[in-house]
Amino acid sequence: MEKKKLDFENLRDVVWISEPALSPDGTRAAYVKGISDYDSGQVKTRILEKNLETGEVWEAALSRMVQKNPVYSPDGKKLAFLASDGRPWQVWVKKQGEEPVQATHLRHGAANPVFSPDGGKLAFEMKYFPWEDAELFREMTVEEYEAFRKAREEEPKVIENLIYKLDEAYGMLDGSRTGIGVLTLETMACERVTPADVSYGVPSFLDGGKCVACYGYPHTHCKEMSAEIYRIELETGAVRQIERSVPSYYGLPIQEDAEGNFLYCGVHMDRGAAMPEIFRVAPEGGESALLFATDPVCHGIDPLLSGDAHLPQKDCAFRQDGEGKLYFLSYHMGRSNVFCWDGEKISQMTEEACVLSFDGPVDGKMLVLKAEWNEPAELYLLRQNEAGRFVEECRVTRSNEWLEEYEMFEPVPVSVRSRDGKAEIRGWVMVPESAERQGRAENPGASEGADRVQAPESAEGQSQAQRSEAAEKQNQAGAKPQPQSPQIPAVLDIHGGPESCYAAGFFYEAQMMASKGMAVLFCDPRGASGYGPEFMQDAYAYGQEAVDDYLEFVEEACRRFPQIDRKRVGVTGGSYGGHMTNKLISVTDAFAAAVTQRTWVNPSTSYGTGDMGFYSAAPQTVSFQEYMENRARNSIMKYVRNIHVPLLILHGEKDYRCALEQGEQVYHALRSLKPELPVKIVIFPGENHAVTRAGLLHNQIRHMKEMTEWFETYLGEEAGRNA
C-alpha cells in the first residue's frame, strides 16, 4: 500500500517523550509525555510511570495541569515532580500505590526538585521578590496570580544593572531572585535556607544529606551571570563559597565522588571552544581541576544536538554508580552515546546513533531516550552484556505508530575532506525515495551506482547505527556517478551554535522538505562540537574555513547524488545558521534561494540590543573604540549589496538572542537597494529565539510552511531553467 505524504499540520500529531527516570530498583520508569493541545497551541506534558515487569502504566491525571521533572526518592518509594495549572510550578509527591499530593505552596513556584539521601526532605529552587519575604510560602489564587502578573507587565521597567534582559525571559528581567528551599515531608514544613542577598539555584544534597550544594551569583556588572559554588550546612545554616570563578556555569546539578569531592560541569571559555567538561573541587574549597582530559573516543559531555532533539530534558549529563564509575552523554563523530569513565579510561557503553538522555545504570540496566531518523525519541530499557556494553532489552514506549502510514526518509552518511585538507567534514544527504525510484525506472543502469550510496538491502534486521555505519563505509570507498535521472532541488540546512551538531535523529523540518520532493543536505563544519577541541574553534566557525566546508560538502553531495540539480540548491539555517546563510549568499554564488532564520548579521548593532552582547560587554585588550570598530568590520551588512537570490527572513518578535532588528536590517537594505529582488520578512508575534522548537504550534507550522513554500517557489523547475 502506498504511504501517505507528511503534511505541515501533522506536526500536531507528534507525541514527544522526554525526561526518563529509572527507579532505584530498576523495575519502574517515569517519563514525560507531550501531546499537542489545539486550543492553547502548546504541547501539554504529563507524567507517566510504567512498571517494567508487568507493563502497567500509571498517569498523573491531575485535572488540567501540566507536569514535568520526575525524580525518584533514593528508596524508590516516592516520585516527585512539578505541576502547574497556569500558575507557578509546585512540587507534587506520589507515594507508591497512592495518588499524588501537592507538597509545596509557594507564592512564585518551585524548580529542580531533589530528594535527600534518606528520602525525608526535598530541596528545590524557589523564586521570590525581595519585598515579599512574608508571603513566600502562601500560594496565590488564580485571581491573585492574574492580578499580580498583569500589574508587573504594566509597571515601568526601572533598569540599573548592565544585564537586564534575556531571551529565555522573552525580554526584560522582572527583578526577582531565586533561593534554595527545603521541605521536610513528614511535617510539610518548608524554609528557605539561603540568604536573600543574591540568587542561588540548582540544589543537590551532598555529604550524606548534611549539606546542600548549589550555584550562587554574588557578582555584579558584566559578571552578574557568572556563578560560584556554595555549600549550605543544614544544621547550622552556614553558607560558604567553596569555589571562585567556575569555568562558565553550565546549569547541571553538583555531585560528589567517593572521596567527597564536588563534581560539576563547566566550560573553559579561554580555549576558543565552548566544550562542556567535568571539574572536581574539594568540599572545603580550593582550585578546580579537570576530572579527565579530552579523550580520542569522545569530546565533552551533554552535547547540544540539532534537529528535533530540543525537548525539555531533565539534567542527565552525568551519573555515578556505586562502584565509582561515572557515566555521561557525549557526541562523537556523528553519533550521540553513553560513555563511562572508570577513573583511568573512557569506554563507550551504548551502540546507538542518537541517544538524547539516559538514567542509570541500576542493577545492570539503563533507561535511554533515543531517536531514529524516521521516528521521534522513545524510551528503551538496555541491559549490560558480558562485554560490559548496554544493549537493547525491550522497548518501553511506542508513541507515534501513526507515522508508519507515512513516507519517511533516512539520509545517507556522506563525508568529504575539507578544502585545506585539515579536517573531515561529516554529514548526511536525505534524498526523497520517490525521486530515486523514478530515476531507476527511467534509467535501469542507475541501480549499480545508487546501491553504492545506500544501506545494503540485506540490512533489514540491522539497527539504525549499523545501517548508517555500513552506508558510510560505502560512501568513504567512493560512489560511482549515476547516469542522469530526473533532477530535483536541494536545500543545505545549517545548524545553530556554532557549538552544536546534527544527530542521527528525527528532524520534522527535513522530513517535510523531503516529502515535498527536495533533497536535504546537512553537515557539521568546523566550529561544530563532537569532533575535538581543535575542530571546534570559533575562529573556524566565523572564518573562511566554515564557508569552505559547507561548499565542499554541497559539491560532494551533488557529485554522489546526480539527481540533485546543482543550479537549484538553496540554503537555510537559524541563529548561527542564519548568520552563515547570510554570509554564504553574500560572498558566494553557490545558492539559488535562501531562508535566513533568527538571523545575526551586524555585531556592531547587536551590542546592547540582544542578550549575546552581555558576554562581550567589557573588552579587556583593546580600547572601546577599537572594540566597536572590530564589531563593525565583522558585519555581513557590508556585503548585503552582493545578495542576488530570493531571500525569506523568519524572526521571532521577542527574540533577544538575535534581536529582531538584525533581520529588519537585512530586509530594509535589500528592499531599498534591490526593489526587484524577491525579499520577504515574516515576524512571529510573542515568539523568542526558540520559535521553531518551543513556539506555539501554529507558529511552528507557519514557520515551516513559509520556508518550504519559499523553496518550492524559487527552486522549482522554472527557476532552474532561468538560472
XYZ file of C-alpha atoms in Angstrom:
723
model
C 0.000 0.000 0.000
C 1.334 3.394 -0.983
C 2.163 5.504 2.035
C 0.831 8.975 2.731
C 2.907 12.103 2.421
C 3.698 14.101 5.520
C 1.913 17.441 5.857
C 2.670 20.564 7.880
C -0.326 20.021 10.168
C 0.910 16.536 11.073
C 3.301 18.247 13.472
C 0.327 18.481 15.847
C 0.076 14.670 15.845
C 3.609 14.045 17.114
C 3.858 12.721 20.676
C 7.047 13.813 22.431
C 8.652 11.563 25.061
C 11.295 13.063 27.355
C 12.885 13.178 30.833
C 13.476 9.472 31.591
C 13.836 8.416 35.247
C 14.661 4.848 36.328
C 13.583 3.719 39.792
C 16.428 2.733 42.171
C 15.489 -0.958 41.927
C 15.243 -0.827 38.116
C 11.632 -2.057 37.999
C 9.830 1.196 37.052
C 10.349 4.020 34.585
C 8.893 7.517 34.899
C 8.867 9.899 31.959
C 7.152 12.911 30.397
C 4.680 12.566 27.545
C 3.929 15.669 25.475
C 0.756 15.947 23.376
C -0.355 18.901 21.264
C -3.203 20.970 22.656
C -5.206 22.531 19.821
C -6.847 25.185 22.000
C -3.703 26.682 23.526
C -1.300 25.840 20.692
C 1.113 24.366 23.236
C 2.491 20.907 23.917
C 0.876 19.748 27.161
C 3.041 17.418 29.216
C 2.029 14.651 31.639
C 3.997 12.364 33.945
C 3.639 8.630 33.310
C 5.143 5.731 35.225
C 5.489 2.239 33.776
C 6.109 -0.984 35.642
C 8.841 -2.586 33.550
C 7.949 -6.082 34.786
C 4.155 -6.051 34.352
C 3.752 -3.331 31.708
C 1.203 -1.496 33.867
C 1.151 2.275 33.275
C 0.124 4.954 35.768
C -0.570 8.527 34.617
C -0.607 11.651 36.774
C -4.026 12.677 35.523
C -4.288 15.898 37.537
C -7.146 17.948 36.162
C -5.925 20.438 33.523
C -2.416 20.504 34.957
C 0.825 20.147 33.020
C 3.681 18.231 34.629
C 7.430 17.770 34.231
C 10.665 16.861 36.075
C 10.005 13.358 37.518
C 12.531 12.287 40.174
C 12.571 9.163 42.382
C 13.480 9.115 46.048
C 16.594 7.018 46.856
C 14.442 4.144 48.166
C 12.104 4.342 45.159
C 9.001 4.678 47.347
C 8.237 8.242 46.283
C 8.104 10.071 42.973
C 8.326 13.869 42.981
C 7.502 16.089 40.027
C 6.404 19.615 39.128
C 2.854 20.518 38.129
C 1.096 23.730 37.107
C -2.463 24.807 36.364
C -1.305 28.048 34.760
C 0.054 29.422 38.000
C 3.714 28.955 39.074
C 5.034 25.376 39.201
C 4.649 23.498 42.506
C 6.218 20.256 43.748
C 3.924 17.229 43.984
C 4.828 13.897 45.594
C 3.363 10.478 44.839
C 3.938 7.648 47.290
C 3.997 4.187 45.769
C 0.444 2.885 45.379
C -1.131 6.242 46.258
C -2.302 9.313 44.369
C -0.001 12.372 44.302
C -0.372 15.238 46.764
C 0.817 18.824 46.455
C 3.931 19.294 48.588
C 4.736 22.998 48.137
C 2.501 26.076 48.173
C 4.980 28.755 47.158
C 3.967 32.217 46.048
C 6.147 32.125 42.921
C 6.689 28.417 42.474
C 9.494 25.848 42.534
C 12.003 24.272 40.158
C 14.608 21.476 40.121
C 13.327 19.284 43.000
C 15.741 16.745 44.503
C 15.400 14.218 47.349
C 17.711 13.945 50.329
C 19.573 10.600 50.698
C 17.051 9.356 53.296
C 14.086 10.486 51.189
C 12.712 12.605 54.036
C 13.438 16.018 52.540
C 13.136 17.798 49.230
C 15.315 20.687 48.116
C 14.280 22.946 45.254
C 14.699 26.362 43.705
C 12.173 28.987 44.779
C 11.562 32.324 43.127
C 10.877 35.435 45.190
C 10.904 39.217 45.166
C 12.946 40.837 47.956
C 9.994 42.888 49.236
C 7.686 39.866 49.629
C 9.534 37.864 52.287
C 6.475 37.359 54.477
C 4.419 35.975 51.569
C 6.829 33.391 50.154
C 5.043 30.280 51.429
C 1.472 31.255 50.563
C 0.308 30.157 47.133
C -1.641 32.757 45.179
C -5.149 32.014 43.986
C -5.837 32.106 40.260
C -7.327 35.581 40.626
C -4.405 36.848 42.714
C -1.876 35.465 40.272
C -3.553 37.066 37.256
C -3.730 40.406 39.050
C -0.064 40.155 40.102
C 1.073 39.179 36.592
C -0.919 41.997 34.959
C 0.409 44.589 37.399
C 4.013 43.520 36.778
C 3.545 43.677 32.997
C 2.171 47.212 33.181
C 4.800 48.612 35.520
C 7.573 50.766 34.017
C 10.874 48.889 33.837
C 13.486 50.603 36.003
C 16.930 49.478 34.801
C 20.150 49.936 36.725
C 22.023 46.677 36.085
C 24.069 46.007 32.966
C 22.291 42.696 32.410
C 18.578 43.368 32.298
C 17.088 41.138 29.586
C 17.345 37.545 28.415
C 15.856 35.573 25.557
C 14.508 32.961 27.989
C 12.604 35.751 29.776
C 11.150 36.974 26.464
C 12.607 40.386 27.236
C 13.176 42.308 30.433
C 14.065 40.531 33.661
C 11.465 41.054 36.377
C 13.776 41.843 39.298
C 13.142 38.553 41.081
C 15.707 36.299 42.730
C 15.932 32.577 43.335
C 16.784 30.837 46.573
C 17.040 27.263 47.803
C 14.098 25.890 49.749
C 13.992 22.684 51.807
C 10.776 20.798 52.583
C 10.503 18.199 55.376
C 7.982 15.696 54.008
C 6.819 14.314 57.366
C 5.630 17.719 58.625
C 5.354 19.520 55.259
C 7.337 22.365 56.868
C 9.189 24.489 54.326
C 12.015 27.003 54.735
C 14.410 28.996 52.606
C 17.984 28.033 53.532
C 19.861 30.663 51.515
C 20.185 34.346 52.395
C 18.285 36.955 50.403
C 21.353 38.883 49.304
C 21.957 37.062 45.995
C 20.336 34.363 43.857
C 21.059 30.646 44.266
C 19.980 27.700 42.117
C 20.231 24.004 41.136
C 20.430 22.309 44.572
C 21.929 18.913 45.431
C 22.059 17.063 48.757
C 25.656 16.043 49.493
C 27.733 14.758 52.412
C 25.062 12.231 53.377
C 22.370 14.915 53.384
C 24.169 17.199 55.847
C 24.578 19.961 53.286
C 23.079 21.333 50.110
C 25.430 22.287 47.280
C 24.250 24.853 44.762
C 25.351 27.662 42.495
C 25.234 31.286 43.613
C 25.534 34.584 41.782
C 27.395 37.058 44.002
C 28.811 39.215 41.221
C 27.554 42.436 39.716
C 28.020 44.366 36.476
C 29.267 42.314 33.497
C 29.940 39.233 35.691
C 26.398 39.116 37.045
C 25.671 35.838 35.231
C 28.877 34.199 36.493
C 28.223 31.506 39.090
C 30.181 30.261 42.086
C 29.716 27.015 44.049
C 28.262 27.210 47.556
C 27.879 24.749 50.411
C 24.956 25.212 52.831
C 25.178 23.412 56.183
C 21.617 22.409 57.071
C 22.240 22.008 60.811
C 23.862 25.407 61.362
C 22.560 27.334 58.357
C 26.112 28.390 57.445
C 26.585 29.303 53.785
C 30.118 29.006 52.441
C 31.503 29.710 49.000
C 33.890 26.890 48.091
C 34.865 27.826 44.547
C 35.688 31.055 42.806
C 35.320 31.682 39.105
C 33.607 28.482 37.992
C 34.703 27.825 34.374
C 31.423 29.134 32.969
C 28.499 27.652 34.904
C 26.622 25.050 32.880
C 23.443 24.507 34.895
C 23.784 20.839 35.850
C 23.412 19.580 39.442
C 26.582 19.290 41.519
C 27.528 15.745 42.528
C 30.218 14.226 44.755
C 32.682 11.433 44.170
C 33.700 8.619 46.519
C 36.229 10.887 48.254
C 33.632 13.580 48.876
C 34.902 15.976 46.207
C 32.340 18.098 44.418
C 31.873 17.387 40.716
C 30.302 19.923 38.386
C 30.029 20.698 34.692
C 31.696 23.805 33.306
C 33.156 25.313 30.163
C 36.647 26.768 29.729
C 35.944 29.878 27.653
C 39.643 30.613 27.134
C 40.135 27.590 24.860
C 38.411 29.190 21.880
C 35.761 26.463 22.019
C 32.860 26.167 24.452
C 33.035 22.438 25.230
C 31.328 21.314 28.487
C 33.565 19.184 30.713
C 33.505 17.818 34.286
C 35.535 19.526 37.007
C 36.395 18.496 40.570
C 36.858 20.699 43.647
C 37.466 19.782 47.295
C 34.415 20.188 49.592
C 36.306 22.677 51.769
C 37.161 24.785 48.710
C 40.212 25.441 46.580
C 41.114 25.318 42.924
C 39.104 23.280 40.435
C 40.743 20.603 38.316
C 39.544 18.902 35.159
C 38.322 15.407 36.071
C 39.509 13.821 32.835
C 41.009 15.264 29.697
C 39.506 15.143 26.236
C 39.676 11.546 25.036
C 40.040 10.214 21.479
C 36.764 8.273 21.778
C 34.569 11.261 22.721
C 34.661 15.021 23.243
C 32.980 16.767 26.162
C 29.657 15.947 27.780
C 25.989 16.862 27.327
C 26.016 17.550 23.578
C 23.851 20.306 22.114
C 22.050 18.405 19.368
C 20.217 19.944 16.426
C 17.115 18.654 14.699
C 14.203 17.737 16.972
C 16.472 16.889 19.910
C 15.170 20.005 21.640
C 12.687 18.501 24.036
C 12.623 19.517 27.711
C 15.241 17.244 29.216
C 15.915 16.581 32.871
C 19.589 17.281 33.525
C 21.230 13.948 32.801
C 24.677 14.746 31.507
C 26.484 12.562 34.036
C 25.582 9.869 36.561
C 27.562 7.736 39.016
C 27.102 4.136 40.094
C 28.025 2.557 43.399
C 31.396 1.379 42.094
C 32.912 4.809 41.473
C 32.254 4.784 37.727
C 30.914 7.896 36.054
C 28.543 7.690 33.090
C 27.953 10.592 30.762
C 26.393 11.533 27.445
C 28.713 12.623 24.639
C 28.573 13.195 20.901
C 31.378 11.786 18.782
C 31.807 11.700 15.021
C 28.133 11.864 14.117
C 26.668 9.826 16.984
C 25.414 10.509 20.494
C 26.016 7.765 23.076
C 26.595 6.990 26.745
C 30.240 6.688 27.811
C 31.865 5.595 31.082
C 34.937 6.883 32.917
C 36.265 4.321 35.404
C 38.931 6.574 36.890
C 41.531 5.637 34.296
C 39.989 5.300 30.859
C 36.821 6.140 28.921
C 34.722 3.440 27.244
C 31.690 3.683 25.006
C 28.772 1.928 26.700
C 25.975 2.084 24.101
C 25.948 1.386 20.368
C 23.268 3.783 19.172
C 23.124 6.640 16.697
C 21.147 9.205 18.692
C 20.803 8.878 22.482
C 19.222 12.070 23.840
C 19.001 11.269 27.541
C 19.502 8.405 29.983
C 19.176 7.287 33.595
C 21.063 4.585 35.411
C 22.750 2.236 35.406
C 20.782 0.337 38.059
C 21.398 -3.369 38.616
C 22.889 -3.750 35.139
C 20.033 -1.818 33.499
C 19.970 1.546 31.802
C 16.983 3.589 30.604
C 17.724 5.579 27.452
C 15.778 8.010 25.330
C 16.833 7.537 21.730
C 15.550 8.711 18.368
C 15.649 7.316 14.856
C 15.668 9.188 11.571
C 12.067 8.153 10.933
C 10.730 8.298 14.491
C 10.795 10.785 17.396
C 12.528 9.807 20.613
C 11.226 6.798 22.551
C 12.295 5.021 25.736
C 14.250 1.762 25.689
C 15.497 -0.424 28.513
C 19.056 -1.635 27.984
C 20.819 -4.432 29.839
C 24.560 -4.844 30.291
C 26.022 -7.779 28.376
C 29.094 -9.886 29.156
C 31.331 -7.424 27.316
C 30.111 -4.610 29.574
C 28.131 -2.796 26.869
C 24.475 -1.883 27.272
C 22.298 -3.394 24.551
C 18.571 -3.229 23.928
C 16.424 -5.478 26.067
C 12.969 -4.061 25.421
C 11.150 -1.019 24.148
C 9.353 0.896 26.897
C 7.229 3.333 24.861
C 5.683 3.303 21.405
C 4.039 6.682 20.945
C 3.955 7.523 17.241
C 2.663 4.443 15.438
C 0.649 6.742 13.160
C 3.928 7.616 11.398
C 4.088 4.082 9.982
C 1.400 5.134 7.478
C 3.573 7.969 6.154
C 6.526 8.015 3.802
C 9.673 8.737 5.830
C 13.200 9.234 4.607
C 16.504 8.009 6.027
C 19.506 10.073 4.940
C 22.785 8.631 3.749
C 26.041 9.494 5.569
C 28.438 11.499 3.427
C 31.954 12.609 4.365
C 34.303 14.916 2.490
C 37.805 16.204 3.126
C 37.969 19.931 3.832
C 39.325 22.189 1.105
C 42.533 22.825 3.061
C 42.937 19.121 3.833
C 42.981 19.663 7.607
C 39.654 18.079 8.571
C 36.986 15.571 7.577
C 33.517 17.073 7.265
C 30.739 14.647 8.147
C 27.104 14.980 7.236
C 24.064 13.408 5.641
C 22.061 13.663 2.436
C 18.336 12.951 2.562
C 17.016 12.214 -0.931
C 13.296 11.535 -1.450
C 12.922 7.848 -2.272
C 10.263 8.631 -4.871
C 12.873 10.581 -6.843
C 15.285 7.639 -6.661
C 12.625 5.143 -7.736
C 11.615 7.319 -10.665
C 15.244 7.736 -11.687
C 15.864 3.987 -11.603
C 12.722 3.231 -13.608
C 13.776 5.610 -16.370
C 17.480 4.704 -16.109
C 17.799 0.954 -15.398
C 21.582 1.208 -15.420
C 21.465 3.564 -12.449
C 20.998 0.796 -9.902
C 24.666 -0.084 -9.561
C 25.726 3.439 -8.671
C 22.697 4.053 -6.487
C 23.330 0.967 -4.397
C 26.795 2.267 -3.577
C 25.362 5.194 -1.615
C 22.534 3.466 0.232
C 22.370 1.000 3.084
C 22.529 -2.563 1.714
C 19.198 -4.256 1.075
C 20.276 -7.146 3.293
C 20.405 -4.768 6.283
C 16.712 -5.168 7.115
C 17.408 -6.627 10.552
C 20.175 -4.194 11.425
C 19.877 -1.251 13.806
C 19.948 2.284 12.516
C 23.508 2.680 13.816
C 24.616 -0.440 11.899
C 22.862 0.676 8.715
C 24.426 4.125 8.960
C 27.884 2.634 9.537
C 27.557 0.339 6.534
C 26.364 3.163 4.312
C 29.150 5.440 5.498
C 31.810 2.821 4.701
C 30.389 2.528 1.201
C 30.457 6.288 0.784
C 34.037 6.545 2.031
C 35.002 3.927 -0.532
C 33.649 6.266 -3.208
C 30.385 6.048 -5.121
C 30.230 5.618 -8.872
C 28.488 8.527 -10.609
C 24.968 7.548 -11.582
C 23.504 8.074 -15.041
C 21.357 11.142 -15.471
C 17.999 10.893 -13.666
C 15.172 13.385 -13.153
C 16.600 16.429 -11.427
C 15.352 17.608 -8.041
C 16.178 20.696 -5.937
C 18.079 20.522 -2.657
C 18.444 22.609 0.500
C 21.517 22.924 2.712
C 20.198 23.157 6.296
C 22.728 24.762 8.690
C 22.508 24.199 12.450
C 22.886 26.864 15.121
C 25.556 27.215 17.731
C 28.085 27.035 16.222
C 28.939 24.710 19.142
C 26.201 22.292 18.157
C 25.952 19.201 15.967
C 23.491 17.210 13.933
C 22.315 13.943 15.428
C 21.008 10.919 13.569
C 17.507 11.505 14.901
C 14.061 12.661 13.873
C 14.017 16.068 12.149
C 10.492 17.053 11.131
C 11.703 20.051 9.134
C 13.932 17.875 6.959
C 11.269 15.171 6.560
C 8.790 17.845 5.471
C 11.062 19.267 2.784
C 11.869 15.761 1.533
C 8.150 14.951 1.330
C 7.830 17.950 -0.992
C 10.442 16.469 -3.337
C 13.563 18.267 -2.161
C 16.837 16.689 -1.087
C 18.098 17.937 2.279
C 21.815 18.324 2.995
C 23.188 18.818 6.496
C 26.658 18.541 7.966
C 28.905 19.562 10.852
C 31.509 22.078 9.636
C 34.477 23.232 11.672
C 33.157 25.076 14.698
C 30.712 22.244 15.476
C 31.000 20.085 18.597
C 31.799 16.387 18.834
C 34.983 16.309 16.745
C 37.529 17.607 19.235
C 38.629 20.982 20.635
C 40.711 21.920 17.600
C 37.832 21.264 15.185
C 35.505 23.273 17.431
C 37.351 26.618 17.372
C 35.193 29.738 16.969
C 37.874 31.164 14.693
C 36.989 28.437 12.171
C 33.240 28.839 12.617
C 33.292 32.531 11.786
C 36.183 32.393 9.318
C 36.686 31.154 5.784
C 37.059 27.540 6.976
C 33.339 27.023 7.701
C 32.379 28.672 4.395
C 34.688 26.309 2.513
C 33.448 23.296 4.500
C 29.842 23.956 3.505
C 30.729 24.497 -0.146
C 32.821 21.321 -0.287
C 30.008 19.319 1.275
C 27.441 20.648 -1.216
C 29.712 19.792 -4.153
C 30.346 16.292 -2.816
C 26.621 15.713 -2.219
C 25.799 16.767 -5.761
C 28.566 14.550 -7.136
C 27.327 11.475 -5.288
C 23.659 12.178 -5.996
C 23.370 13.268 -9.647
C 19.608 13.598 -9.304
C 20.275 16.843 -7.400
C 20.152 19.824 -9.734
C 23.222 21.870 -8.799
C 21.557 25.010 -10.165
C 18.650 24.574 -7.727
C 20.353 24.297 -4.337
C 19.056 26.565 -1.590
C 20.367 27.303 1.892
C 18.737 27.893 5.264
C 19.609 27.946 8.951
C 18.751 29.590 12.248
C 20.814 31.617 14.733
C 24.436 30.847 13.768
C 22.842 29.014 10.835
C 21.070 32.256 9.898
C 24.370 34.108 10.149
C 26.041 31.581 7.846
C 23.095 31.653 5.435
C 23.538 35.410 5.036
C 27.290 35.012 4.682
C 27.104 32.256 2.068
C 24.725 34.197 -0.186
C 26.759 37.394 0.316
C 30.228 36.084 -0.519
C 29.458 33.186 -2.909
C 27.230 32.433 -5.897
C 26.657 28.846 -4.788
C 22.933 29.030 -3.969
C 19.740 29.817 -5.853
C 17.477 30.846 -2.933
C 17.764 31.306 0.822
C 15.746 31.422 4.035
C 17.514 33.047 6.975
C 16.015 32.272 10.384
C 16.633 34.100 13.684
C 19.445 35.824 11.904
C 22.526 37.644 13.185
C 24.260 39.927 10.681
C 25.638 43.018 12.390
C 27.766 42.681 15.555
C 28.024 46.451 15.934
C 24.272 46.931 16.363
C 23.747 43.667 18.256
C 25.838 45.247 21.024
C 23.270 46.115 23.686
C 20.202 45.012 21.711
C 20.399 41.231 22.212
C 21.471 39.266 25.248
C 24.571 37.940 23.469
C 26.130 41.363 23.963
C 26.448 40.667 27.686
C 29.111 38.063 27.037
C 31.363 40.696 25.472
C 30.299 43.719 27.466
C 33.720 44.621 28.824
C 36.560 44.473 26.262
C 39.817 43.740 28.050
C 42.614 44.004 25.495
C 41.658 46.925 23.241
C 40.058 50.330 23.620
C 36.294 50.546 23.431
C 36.553 52.448 20.156
C 38.688 49.742 18.576
C 36.396 47.067 20.003
C 33.334 48.623 18.360
C 35.216 49.183 15.109
C 36.145 45.497 15.069
C 32.494 44.571 15.522
C 31.560 46.822 12.609
C 34.289 45.316 10.415
C 32.837 41.848 11.007
C 29.358 42.877 9.879
C 27.864 40.986 6.956
C 25.860 44.114 6.151
C 28.834 45.452 4.203
C 28.278 42.603 1.691
C 24.495 42.893 1.510
C 24.631 44.500 -1.949
C 26.097 41.218 -3.219
C 22.913 39.264 -2.388
C 21.090 38.470 -5.603
C 18.980 35.418 -4.703
C 15.390 35.402 -3.368
C 15.594 35.752 0.416
C 12.994 34.987 3.081
C 13.643 36.281 6.619
C 11.910 34.485 9.530
C 12.203 36.039 13.001
C 10.511 35.991 16.392
C 9.186 39.306 17.639
C 10.667 38.781 21.115
C 13.949 37.212 20.074
C 16.528 38.611 22.499
C 19.342 36.269 21.479
C 19.481 37.617 17.936
C 17.291 40.695 18.188
C 14.599 41.376 15.602
C 16.483 44.461 14.418
C 19.073 42.096 12.883
C 16.505 40.632 10.499
C 14.994 44.047 9.868
C 18.367 45.423 8.764
C 18.729 42.804 6.035
C 15.143 43.266 4.902
C 15.312 47.070 4.789
C 18.669 47.112 2.992
C 17.558 44.702 0.266
C 14.167 46.328 -0.224
C 15.928 49.679 -0.563
C 18.883 48.612 -2.703
C 17.203 45.918 -4.833
C 13.437 46.510 -5.035
C 13.174 43.985 -7.882
C 14.606 41.126 -5.778
C 12.060 38.799 -4.095
C 12.543 39.536 -0.375
C 10.059 38.962 2.460
C 10.187 39.084 6.247
C 7.762 37.138 8.444
C 7.675 38.152 12.126
C 6.125 35.777 14.660
C 4.310 37.682 17.447
C 5.324 36.857 21.013
C 7.956 34.288 19.992
C 11.567 34.286 21.145
C 14.693 32.639 19.731
C 13.175 29.170 20.179
C 10.215 29.773 17.855
C 10.863 26.611 15.812
C 11.324 24.380 18.859
C 9.208 25.788 21.676
C 6.922 28.260 19.906
C 3.161 27.929 19.712
C 2.302 25.078 17.362
C 0.529 27.257 14.819
C 3.647 29.442 14.665
C 5.945 26.434 14.278
C 3.735 25.148 11.456
C 3.528 28.551 9.768
C 7.303 28.965 10.066
C 7.917 25.586 8.405
C 5.279 26.272 5.741
C 6.716 29.679 4.837
C 10.198 28.196 4.494
C 9.175 25.136 2.480
C 6.909 27.049 0.105
C 9.622 29.657 -0.474
C 11.975 26.929 -1.639
C 9.249 25.272 -3.705
C 8.717 28.579 -5.480
C 12.302 29.658 -6.045
C 13.925 26.252 -6.506
C 11.234 24.938 -8.838
C 11.904 23.726 -12.370
C 11.175 27.137 -13.851
C 13.711 28.714 -11.517
C 16.270 26.151 -12.697
C 15.613 26.972 -16.371
C 16.079 30.684 -15.676
C 19.314 30.186 -13.704
